[in-house]
Tab-separated table of C-alpha atoms in Angstrom:
chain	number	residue	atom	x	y	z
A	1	UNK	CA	-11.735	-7.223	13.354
A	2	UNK	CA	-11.898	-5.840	9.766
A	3	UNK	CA	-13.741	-4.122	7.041
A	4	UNK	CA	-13.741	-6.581	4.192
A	5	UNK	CA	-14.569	-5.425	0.716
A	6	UNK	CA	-15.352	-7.704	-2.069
A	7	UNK	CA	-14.834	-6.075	-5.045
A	8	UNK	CA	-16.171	-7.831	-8.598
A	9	UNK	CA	-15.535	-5.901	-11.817
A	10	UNK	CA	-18.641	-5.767	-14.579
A	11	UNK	CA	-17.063	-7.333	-17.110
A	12	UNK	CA	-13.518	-8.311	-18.564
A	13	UNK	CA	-12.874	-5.196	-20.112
A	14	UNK	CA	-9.865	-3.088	-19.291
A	15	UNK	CA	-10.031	0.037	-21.775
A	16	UNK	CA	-11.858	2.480	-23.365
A	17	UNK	CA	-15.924	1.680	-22.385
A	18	UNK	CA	-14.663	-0.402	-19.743
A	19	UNK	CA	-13.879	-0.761	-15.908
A	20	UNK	CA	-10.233	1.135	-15.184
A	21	UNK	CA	-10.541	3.516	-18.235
A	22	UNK	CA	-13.453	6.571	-17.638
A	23	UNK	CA	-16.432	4.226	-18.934
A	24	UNK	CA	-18.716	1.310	-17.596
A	25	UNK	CA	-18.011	-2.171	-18.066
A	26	UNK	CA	-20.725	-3.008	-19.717
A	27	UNK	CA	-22.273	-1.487	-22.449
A	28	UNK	CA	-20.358	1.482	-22.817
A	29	UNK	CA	-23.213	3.181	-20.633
A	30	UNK	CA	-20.440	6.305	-18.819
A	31	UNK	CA	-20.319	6.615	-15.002
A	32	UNK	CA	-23.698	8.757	-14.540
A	33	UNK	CA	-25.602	5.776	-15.864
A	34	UNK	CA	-24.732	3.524	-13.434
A	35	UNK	CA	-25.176	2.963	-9.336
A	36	UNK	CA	-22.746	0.366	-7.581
A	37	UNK	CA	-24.872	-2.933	-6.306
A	38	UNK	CA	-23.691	-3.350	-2.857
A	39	UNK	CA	-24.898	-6.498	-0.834
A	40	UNK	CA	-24.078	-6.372	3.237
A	41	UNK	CA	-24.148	-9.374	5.302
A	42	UNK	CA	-27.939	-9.042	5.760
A	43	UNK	CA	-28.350	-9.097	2.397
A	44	UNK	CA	-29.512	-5.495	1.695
A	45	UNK	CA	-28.211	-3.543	-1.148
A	46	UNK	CA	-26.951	-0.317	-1.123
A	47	UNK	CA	-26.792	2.091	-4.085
A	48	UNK	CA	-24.370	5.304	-4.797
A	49	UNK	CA	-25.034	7.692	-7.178
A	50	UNK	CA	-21.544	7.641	-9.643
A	51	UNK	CA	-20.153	10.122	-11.165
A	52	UNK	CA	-18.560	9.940	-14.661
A	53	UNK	CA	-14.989	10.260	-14.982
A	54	UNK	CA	-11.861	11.050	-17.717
A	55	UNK	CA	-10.497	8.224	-19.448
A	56	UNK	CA	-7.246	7.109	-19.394
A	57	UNK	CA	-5.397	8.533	-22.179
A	58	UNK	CA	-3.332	6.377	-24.562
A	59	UNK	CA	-5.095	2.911	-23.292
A	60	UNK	CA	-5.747	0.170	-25.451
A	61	UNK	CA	-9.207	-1.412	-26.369
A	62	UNK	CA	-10.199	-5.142	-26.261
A	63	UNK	CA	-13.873	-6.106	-27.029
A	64	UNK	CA	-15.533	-8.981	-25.396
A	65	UNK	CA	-15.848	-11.854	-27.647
A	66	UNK	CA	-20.041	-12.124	-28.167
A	67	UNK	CA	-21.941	-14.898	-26.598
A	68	UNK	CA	-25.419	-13.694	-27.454
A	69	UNK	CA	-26.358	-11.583	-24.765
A	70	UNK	CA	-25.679	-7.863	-25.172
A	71	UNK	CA	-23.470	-6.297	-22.754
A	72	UNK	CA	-26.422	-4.914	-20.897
A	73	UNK	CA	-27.863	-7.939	-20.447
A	74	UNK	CA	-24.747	-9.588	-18.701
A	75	UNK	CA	-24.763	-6.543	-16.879
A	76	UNK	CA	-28.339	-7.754	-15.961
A	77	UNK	CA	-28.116	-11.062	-15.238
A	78	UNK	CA	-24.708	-10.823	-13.305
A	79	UNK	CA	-24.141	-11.824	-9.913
A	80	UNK	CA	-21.577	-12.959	-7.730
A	81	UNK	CA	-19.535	-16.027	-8.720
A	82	UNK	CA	-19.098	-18.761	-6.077
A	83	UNK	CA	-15.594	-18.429	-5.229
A	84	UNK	CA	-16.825	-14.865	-4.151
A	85	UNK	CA	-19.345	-16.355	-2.093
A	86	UNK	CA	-16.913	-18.926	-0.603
A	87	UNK	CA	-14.579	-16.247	0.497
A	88	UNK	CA	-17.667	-14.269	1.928
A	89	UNK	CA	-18.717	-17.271	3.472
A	90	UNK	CA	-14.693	-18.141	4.913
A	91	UNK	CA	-14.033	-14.276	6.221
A	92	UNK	CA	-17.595	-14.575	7.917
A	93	UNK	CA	-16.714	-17.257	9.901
A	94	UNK	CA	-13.675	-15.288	11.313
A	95	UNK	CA	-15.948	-12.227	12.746
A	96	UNK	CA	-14.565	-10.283	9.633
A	97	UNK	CA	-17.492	-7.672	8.439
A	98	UNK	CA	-18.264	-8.473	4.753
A	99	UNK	CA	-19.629	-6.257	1.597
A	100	UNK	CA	-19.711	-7.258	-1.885
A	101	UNK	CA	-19.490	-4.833	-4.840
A	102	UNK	CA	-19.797	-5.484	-8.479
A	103	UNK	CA	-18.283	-2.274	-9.960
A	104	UNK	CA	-19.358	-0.811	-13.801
A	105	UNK	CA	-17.506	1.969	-13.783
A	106	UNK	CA	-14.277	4.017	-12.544
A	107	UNK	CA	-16.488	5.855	-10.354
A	108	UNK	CA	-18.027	2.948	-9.397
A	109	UNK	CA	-14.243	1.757	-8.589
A	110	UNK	CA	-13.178	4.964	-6.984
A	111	UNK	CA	-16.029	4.543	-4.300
A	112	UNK	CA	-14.718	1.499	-3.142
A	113	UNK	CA	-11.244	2.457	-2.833
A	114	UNK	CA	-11.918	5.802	-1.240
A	115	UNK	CA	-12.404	3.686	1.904
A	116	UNK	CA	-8.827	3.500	1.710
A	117	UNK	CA	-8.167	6.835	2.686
A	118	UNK	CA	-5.906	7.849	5.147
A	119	UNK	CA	-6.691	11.108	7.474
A	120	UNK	CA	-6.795	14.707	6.009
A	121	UNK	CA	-2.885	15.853	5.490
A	122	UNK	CA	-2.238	19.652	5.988
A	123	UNK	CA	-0.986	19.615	1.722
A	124	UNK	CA	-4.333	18.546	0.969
A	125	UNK	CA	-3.032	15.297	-0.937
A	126	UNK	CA	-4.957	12.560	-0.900
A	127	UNK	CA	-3.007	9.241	0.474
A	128	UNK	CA	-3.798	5.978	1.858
A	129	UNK	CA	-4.201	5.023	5.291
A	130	UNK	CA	-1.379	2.997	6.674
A	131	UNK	CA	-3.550	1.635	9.389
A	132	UNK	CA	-6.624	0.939	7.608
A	133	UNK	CA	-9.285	-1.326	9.283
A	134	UNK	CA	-10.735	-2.013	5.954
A	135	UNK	CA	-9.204	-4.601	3.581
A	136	UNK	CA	-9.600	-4.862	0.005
A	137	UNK	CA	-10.212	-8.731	-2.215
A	138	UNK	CA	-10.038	-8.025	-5.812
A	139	UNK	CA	-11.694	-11.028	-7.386
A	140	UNK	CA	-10.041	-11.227	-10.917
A	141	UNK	CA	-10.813	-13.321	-14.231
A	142	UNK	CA	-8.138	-12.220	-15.858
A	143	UNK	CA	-4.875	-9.761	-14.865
A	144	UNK	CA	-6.468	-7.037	-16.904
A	145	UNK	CA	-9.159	-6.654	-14.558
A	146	UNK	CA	-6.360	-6.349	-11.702
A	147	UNK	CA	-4.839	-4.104	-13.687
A	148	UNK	CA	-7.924	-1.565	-13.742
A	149	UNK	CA	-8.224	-1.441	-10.109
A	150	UNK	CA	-4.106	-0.626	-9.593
A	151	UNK	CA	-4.662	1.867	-12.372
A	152	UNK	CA	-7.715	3.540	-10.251
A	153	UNK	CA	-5.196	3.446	-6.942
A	154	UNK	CA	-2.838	5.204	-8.936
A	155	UNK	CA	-4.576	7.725	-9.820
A	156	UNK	CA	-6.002	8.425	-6.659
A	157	UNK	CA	-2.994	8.407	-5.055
A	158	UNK	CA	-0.300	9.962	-7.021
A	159	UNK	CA	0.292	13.536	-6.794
A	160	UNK	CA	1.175	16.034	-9.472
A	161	UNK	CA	4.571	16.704	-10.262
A	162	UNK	CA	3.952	20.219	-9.399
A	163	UNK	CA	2.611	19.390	-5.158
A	164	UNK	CA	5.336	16.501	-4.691
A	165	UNK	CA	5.308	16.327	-1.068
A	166	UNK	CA	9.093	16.291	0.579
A	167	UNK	CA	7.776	12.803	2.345
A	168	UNK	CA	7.854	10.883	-1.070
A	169	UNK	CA	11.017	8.798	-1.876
A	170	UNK	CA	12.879	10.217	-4.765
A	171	UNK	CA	12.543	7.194	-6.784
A	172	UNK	CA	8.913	7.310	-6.791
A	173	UNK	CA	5.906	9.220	-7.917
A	174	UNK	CA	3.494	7.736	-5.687
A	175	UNK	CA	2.813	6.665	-2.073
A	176	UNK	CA	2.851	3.276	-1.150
A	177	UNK	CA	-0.200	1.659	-2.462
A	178	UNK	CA	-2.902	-0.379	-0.098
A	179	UNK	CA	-2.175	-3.775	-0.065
A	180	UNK	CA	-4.823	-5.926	-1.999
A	181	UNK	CA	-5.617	-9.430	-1.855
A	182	UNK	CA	-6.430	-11.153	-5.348
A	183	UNK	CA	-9.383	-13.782	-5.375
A	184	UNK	CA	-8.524	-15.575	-8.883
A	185	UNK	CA	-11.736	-16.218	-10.267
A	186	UNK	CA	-10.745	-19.254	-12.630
A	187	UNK	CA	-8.766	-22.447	-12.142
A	188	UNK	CA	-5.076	-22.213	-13.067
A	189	UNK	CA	-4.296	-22.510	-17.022
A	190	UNK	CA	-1.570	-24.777	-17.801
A	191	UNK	CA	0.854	-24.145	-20.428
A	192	UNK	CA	3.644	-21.276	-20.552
A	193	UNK	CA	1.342	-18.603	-19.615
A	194	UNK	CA	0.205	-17.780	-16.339
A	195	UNK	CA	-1.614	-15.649	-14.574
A	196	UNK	CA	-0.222	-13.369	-12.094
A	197	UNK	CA	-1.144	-15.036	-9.080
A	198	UNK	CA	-0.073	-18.047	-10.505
A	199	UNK	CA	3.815	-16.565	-10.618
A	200	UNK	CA	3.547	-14.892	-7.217
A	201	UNK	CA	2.841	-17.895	-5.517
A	202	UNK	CA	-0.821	-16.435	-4.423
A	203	UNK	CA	-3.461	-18.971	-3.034
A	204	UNK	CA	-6.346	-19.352	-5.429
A	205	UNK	CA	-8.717	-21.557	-3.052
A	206	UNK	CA	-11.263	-19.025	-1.662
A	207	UNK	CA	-10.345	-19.882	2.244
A	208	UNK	CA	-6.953	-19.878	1.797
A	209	UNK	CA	-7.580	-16.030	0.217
A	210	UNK	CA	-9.436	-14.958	3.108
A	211	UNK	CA	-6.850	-16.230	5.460
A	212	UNK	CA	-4.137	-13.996	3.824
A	213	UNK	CA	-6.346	-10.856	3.926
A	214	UNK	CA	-6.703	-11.290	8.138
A	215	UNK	CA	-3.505	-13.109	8.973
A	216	UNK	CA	-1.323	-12.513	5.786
A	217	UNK	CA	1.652	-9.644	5.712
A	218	UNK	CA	1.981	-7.032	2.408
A	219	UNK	CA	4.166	-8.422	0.045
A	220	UNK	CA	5.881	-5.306	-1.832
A	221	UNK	CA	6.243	-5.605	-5.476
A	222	UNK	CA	7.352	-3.207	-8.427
A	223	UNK	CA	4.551	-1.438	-10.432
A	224	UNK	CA	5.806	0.174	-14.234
A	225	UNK	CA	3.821	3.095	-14.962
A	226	UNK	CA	3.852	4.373	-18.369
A	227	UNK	CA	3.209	7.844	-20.368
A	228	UNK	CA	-0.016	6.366	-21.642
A	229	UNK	CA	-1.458	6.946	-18.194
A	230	UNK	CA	-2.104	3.235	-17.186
A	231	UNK	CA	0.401	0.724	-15.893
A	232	UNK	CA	2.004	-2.702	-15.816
A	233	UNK	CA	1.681	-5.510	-13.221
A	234	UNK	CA	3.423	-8.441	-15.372
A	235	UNK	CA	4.604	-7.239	-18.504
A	236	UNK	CA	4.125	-6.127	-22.209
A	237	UNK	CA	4.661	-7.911	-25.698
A	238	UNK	CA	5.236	-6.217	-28.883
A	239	UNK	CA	4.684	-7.905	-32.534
A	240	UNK	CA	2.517	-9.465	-34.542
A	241	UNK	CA	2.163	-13.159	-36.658
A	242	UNK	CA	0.267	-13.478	-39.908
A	243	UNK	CA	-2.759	-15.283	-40.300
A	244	UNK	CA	-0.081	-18.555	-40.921
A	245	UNK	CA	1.095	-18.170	-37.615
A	246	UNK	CA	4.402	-16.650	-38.786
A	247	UNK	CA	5.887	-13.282	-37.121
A	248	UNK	CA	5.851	-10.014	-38.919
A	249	UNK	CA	8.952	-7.824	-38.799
A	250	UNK	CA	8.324	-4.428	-38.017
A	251	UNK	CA	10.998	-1.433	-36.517
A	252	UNK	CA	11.062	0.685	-33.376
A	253	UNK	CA	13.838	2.197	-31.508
A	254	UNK	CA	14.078	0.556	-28.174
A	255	UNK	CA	16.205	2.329	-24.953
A	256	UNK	CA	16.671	0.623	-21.972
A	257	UNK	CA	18.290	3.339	-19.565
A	258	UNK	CA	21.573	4.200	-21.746
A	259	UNK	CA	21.378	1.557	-23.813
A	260	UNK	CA	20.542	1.086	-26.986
A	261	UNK	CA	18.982	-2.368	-28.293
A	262	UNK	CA	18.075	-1.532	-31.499
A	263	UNK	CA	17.962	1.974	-33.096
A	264	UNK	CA	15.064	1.543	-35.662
A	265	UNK	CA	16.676	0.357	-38.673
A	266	UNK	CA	16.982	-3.303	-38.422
A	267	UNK	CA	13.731	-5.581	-38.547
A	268	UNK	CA	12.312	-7.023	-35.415
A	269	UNK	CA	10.234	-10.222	-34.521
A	270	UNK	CA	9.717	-8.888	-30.744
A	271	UNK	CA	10.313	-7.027	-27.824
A	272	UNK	CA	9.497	-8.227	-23.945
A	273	UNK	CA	9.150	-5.917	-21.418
A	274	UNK	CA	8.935	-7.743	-18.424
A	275	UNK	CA	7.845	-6.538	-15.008
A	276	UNK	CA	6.915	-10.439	-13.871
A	277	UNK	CA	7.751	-13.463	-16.106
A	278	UNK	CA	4.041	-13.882	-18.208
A	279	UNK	CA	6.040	-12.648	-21.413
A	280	UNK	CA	9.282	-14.607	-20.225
A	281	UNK	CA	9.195	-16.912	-23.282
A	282	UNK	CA	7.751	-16.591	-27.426
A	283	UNK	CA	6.834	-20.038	-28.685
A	284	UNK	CA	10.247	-21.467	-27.876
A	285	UNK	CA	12.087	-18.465	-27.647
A	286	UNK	CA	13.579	-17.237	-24.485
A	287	UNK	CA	13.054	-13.704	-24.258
A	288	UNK	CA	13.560	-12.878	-20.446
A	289	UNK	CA	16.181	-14.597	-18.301
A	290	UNK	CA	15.096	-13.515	-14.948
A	291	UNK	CA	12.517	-11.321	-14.462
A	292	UNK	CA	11.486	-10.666	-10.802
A	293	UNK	CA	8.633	-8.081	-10.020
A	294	UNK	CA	10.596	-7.367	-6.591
A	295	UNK	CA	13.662	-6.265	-7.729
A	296	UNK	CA	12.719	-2.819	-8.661
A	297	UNK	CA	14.158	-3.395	-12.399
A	298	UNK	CA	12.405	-4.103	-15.774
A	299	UNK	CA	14.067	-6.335	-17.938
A	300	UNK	CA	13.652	-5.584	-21.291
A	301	UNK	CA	14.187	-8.054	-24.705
A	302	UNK	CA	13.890	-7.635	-28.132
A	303	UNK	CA	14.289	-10.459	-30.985
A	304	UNK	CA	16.412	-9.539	-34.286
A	305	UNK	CA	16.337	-11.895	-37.336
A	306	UNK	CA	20.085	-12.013	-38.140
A	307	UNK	CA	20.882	-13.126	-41.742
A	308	UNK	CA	24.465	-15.297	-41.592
A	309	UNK	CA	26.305	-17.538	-44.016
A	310	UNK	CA	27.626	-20.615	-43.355
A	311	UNK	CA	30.971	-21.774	-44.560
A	312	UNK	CA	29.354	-23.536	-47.972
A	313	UNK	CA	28.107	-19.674	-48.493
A	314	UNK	CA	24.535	-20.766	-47.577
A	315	UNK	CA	22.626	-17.990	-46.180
A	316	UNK	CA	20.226	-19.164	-43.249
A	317	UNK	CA	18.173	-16.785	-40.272
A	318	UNK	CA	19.218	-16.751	-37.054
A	319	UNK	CA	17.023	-15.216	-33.891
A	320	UNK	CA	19.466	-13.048	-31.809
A	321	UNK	CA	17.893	-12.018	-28.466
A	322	UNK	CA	19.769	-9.180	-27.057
A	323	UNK	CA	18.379	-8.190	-23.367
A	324	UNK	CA	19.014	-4.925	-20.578
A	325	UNK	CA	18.106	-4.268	-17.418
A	326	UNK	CA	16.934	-0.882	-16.147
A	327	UNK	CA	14.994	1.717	-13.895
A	328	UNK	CA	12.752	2.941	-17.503
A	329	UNK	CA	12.330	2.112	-21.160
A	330	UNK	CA	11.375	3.106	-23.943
A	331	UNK	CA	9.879	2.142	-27.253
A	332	UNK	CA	9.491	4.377	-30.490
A	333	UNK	CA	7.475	2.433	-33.601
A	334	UNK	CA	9.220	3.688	-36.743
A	335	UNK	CA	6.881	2.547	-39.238
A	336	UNK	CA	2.847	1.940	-38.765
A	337	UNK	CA	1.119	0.117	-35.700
A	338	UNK	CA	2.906	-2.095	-33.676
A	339	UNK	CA	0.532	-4.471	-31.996
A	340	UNK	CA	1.104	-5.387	-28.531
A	341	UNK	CA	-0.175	-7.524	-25.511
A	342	UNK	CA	-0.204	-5.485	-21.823
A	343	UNK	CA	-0.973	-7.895	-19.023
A	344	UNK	CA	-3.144	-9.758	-21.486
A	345	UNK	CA	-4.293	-6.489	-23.014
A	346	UNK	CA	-4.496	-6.120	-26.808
A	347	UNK	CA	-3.698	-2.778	-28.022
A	348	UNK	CA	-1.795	-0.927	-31.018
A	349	UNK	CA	1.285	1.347	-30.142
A	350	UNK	CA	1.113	4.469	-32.966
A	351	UNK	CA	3.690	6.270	-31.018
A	352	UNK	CA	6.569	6.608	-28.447
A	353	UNK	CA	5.650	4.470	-25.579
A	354	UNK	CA	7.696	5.034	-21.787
A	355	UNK	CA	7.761	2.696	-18.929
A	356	UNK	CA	9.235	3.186	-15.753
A	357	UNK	CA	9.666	1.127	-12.335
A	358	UNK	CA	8.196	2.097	-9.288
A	359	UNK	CA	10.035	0.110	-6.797
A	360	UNK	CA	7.547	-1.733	-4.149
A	361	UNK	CA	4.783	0.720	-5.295
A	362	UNK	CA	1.783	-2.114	-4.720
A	363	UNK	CA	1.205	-4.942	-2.646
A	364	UNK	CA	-0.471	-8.143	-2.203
A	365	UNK	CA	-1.554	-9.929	1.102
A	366	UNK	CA	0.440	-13.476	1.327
A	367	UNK	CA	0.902	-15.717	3.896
């Protein structure tokens, strides 16, 4: 039977001072502050001493909205949320051995997933074991929290450019990643956005979760990495609205491969870049056609206010959507900050931004 890990993150954050990014999730306390709470089956906690670690260059920061407790005080007061416990409770009725972990840090983070590891190799590299006895639940509330713990597996697992090991594909700078199984922590939103386990088809119910960890199968999916040093599970949004609600034009070069969507002079509304289909649509505006996070492409979108005349001369705005397909893009801001979602993300792009697709770099468990 297998190792089960539980793993909780701190808080919502995903940035700077927060879980995936070099700090703790809550309070901005760094790694050294902090010991993981670990609670067995028999209820006894365990404690490791963390370490602090190097943040993630380039990442974006989001603030939790207040709800008048300080940061260290949810830190304080949290403890695990009863779908967690359901799933405990589900996997121990299978004979599965259990552990929760509520993680404040990357090192925190980096201690759970170093159970992962596969056996020494004679480069020294550190990969993951392809025959692993211990599975790993990521309970999420919210795909930026996913997010931080894919980041973490990346950078465990990835090697340098300089000690590429001949065994690695040539379309890929990583090993395959561990499967994880995601444990959404909140009911399904309506409306055009979803979550990431709500596109993939993932079970949300707690049992249903623990069934796919013991008698599920990895699904493969695409993972974009970027130069920023973090990476995409659904997708990115660029632009901005007023305080009106109406969009704000701003310019950027955008490259999809070999091709060109716009070179930086014209004004812009938006730009997609779309892993999975969360960005897939703008008010009523369809940005991506056909996104699919398996097809080891990234479709790409951006939205051009054209100015035309009708045939009384009347000048009237048009949206023009013009869309690529590709292995990597890129996006240049020519002008000021360009304000942008990342799997839910808020962040600011000052400067040339990179993504490319790593095909069937991640997986989930699904039945």
């Amino acid at each position: 039977m297998y190792d089960v890990v539980l793993l909780t993150l701190g808080s919502e954050r995903d940035a700077p001072g927060g879980c995936g990014s070099g700090g703790a999730c809550c309070g901005g306390a760094t790694g050294a502050d902090t010991v993981p709470t670990s609670q067995t089956d028999s209820g006894q906690a365990n404690t490791d001493q963390a370490s602090s670690s190097q943040t993630d260059s380039g990442q974006a920061n989001t603030d939790q909205a207040s709800s008048g407790q300080t940061d260290t005080e949810q830190c304080a007061t949290e403890r695990p949320r009863v779908p967690v416990l359901a799933c405990a409770d589900a996997l121990n009725a299978r004979g599965a051995r259990v552990e929760t972990v509520t993680a404040r840090s990357d090192a925190e983070i980096d201690a759970v997933l170093a159970r992962l590891d596969g056996p020494a190799r004679p480069d020294g590299l550190t990969w993951p074991d392809p025959d692993s006895k211990t599975r790993l639940i990521v309970a999420t509330a919210s795909d930026g929290q996913l997010r931080a713990v894919l980041r973490r597996l990346v950078k465990r697992y990835a090697p340098a450019p300089s000690k590429r090991p001949a065994d690695l594909p040539g379309n890929r700078t990583l090993f395959d990643l561990p499967p994880v199984a995601v444990l959404p922590l909140d009911p399904a939103r309506g409306g055009t956005h979803r979550d990431l386990a709500a596109q993939l088809g993932l079970p949300r119910d707690p049992a249903a979760v623990a069934a796919a960890v013991l008698d599920g199968t990895p699904r493969r999916l695409d993972l974009l990495r970027n130069d920023g040093g973090s990476v995409t599970l659904d997708g990115a949004l660029l632009g901005a609205a007023d305080d009106a609600g109406r969009p704000l034009h701003w310019r950027a070069r955008v490259e999809v491969d070999d091709t060109i969507l716009t070179d930086g002079t014209e004004p812009l509304l938006a730009c997609a870049v779309g892993n999975a289909g969360g960005y897939a649509t703008l008010n009523d505006v369809t940005l991506l056609t056909a996104p699919d996070p398996g097809d080891g492409q990234v479709e790409v979108a951006v939205a051009v206010p054209v100015v035309v005349r009708s045939a009384w001369g009347r000048k009237r705005v048009r949206l023009e959507v013009r869309r690529a397909r590709g292995r990597a893009v890129s996006v240049l801001p020519r002008e000021g900050k360009v304000p942008y979602l990342d799997d839910g993300v808020e962040g600011e792009l000052t400067r040339k931004r990179s993504w490319w697709v790593e095909p069937g770099a991640w997986a989930v468990w699904s039945i």
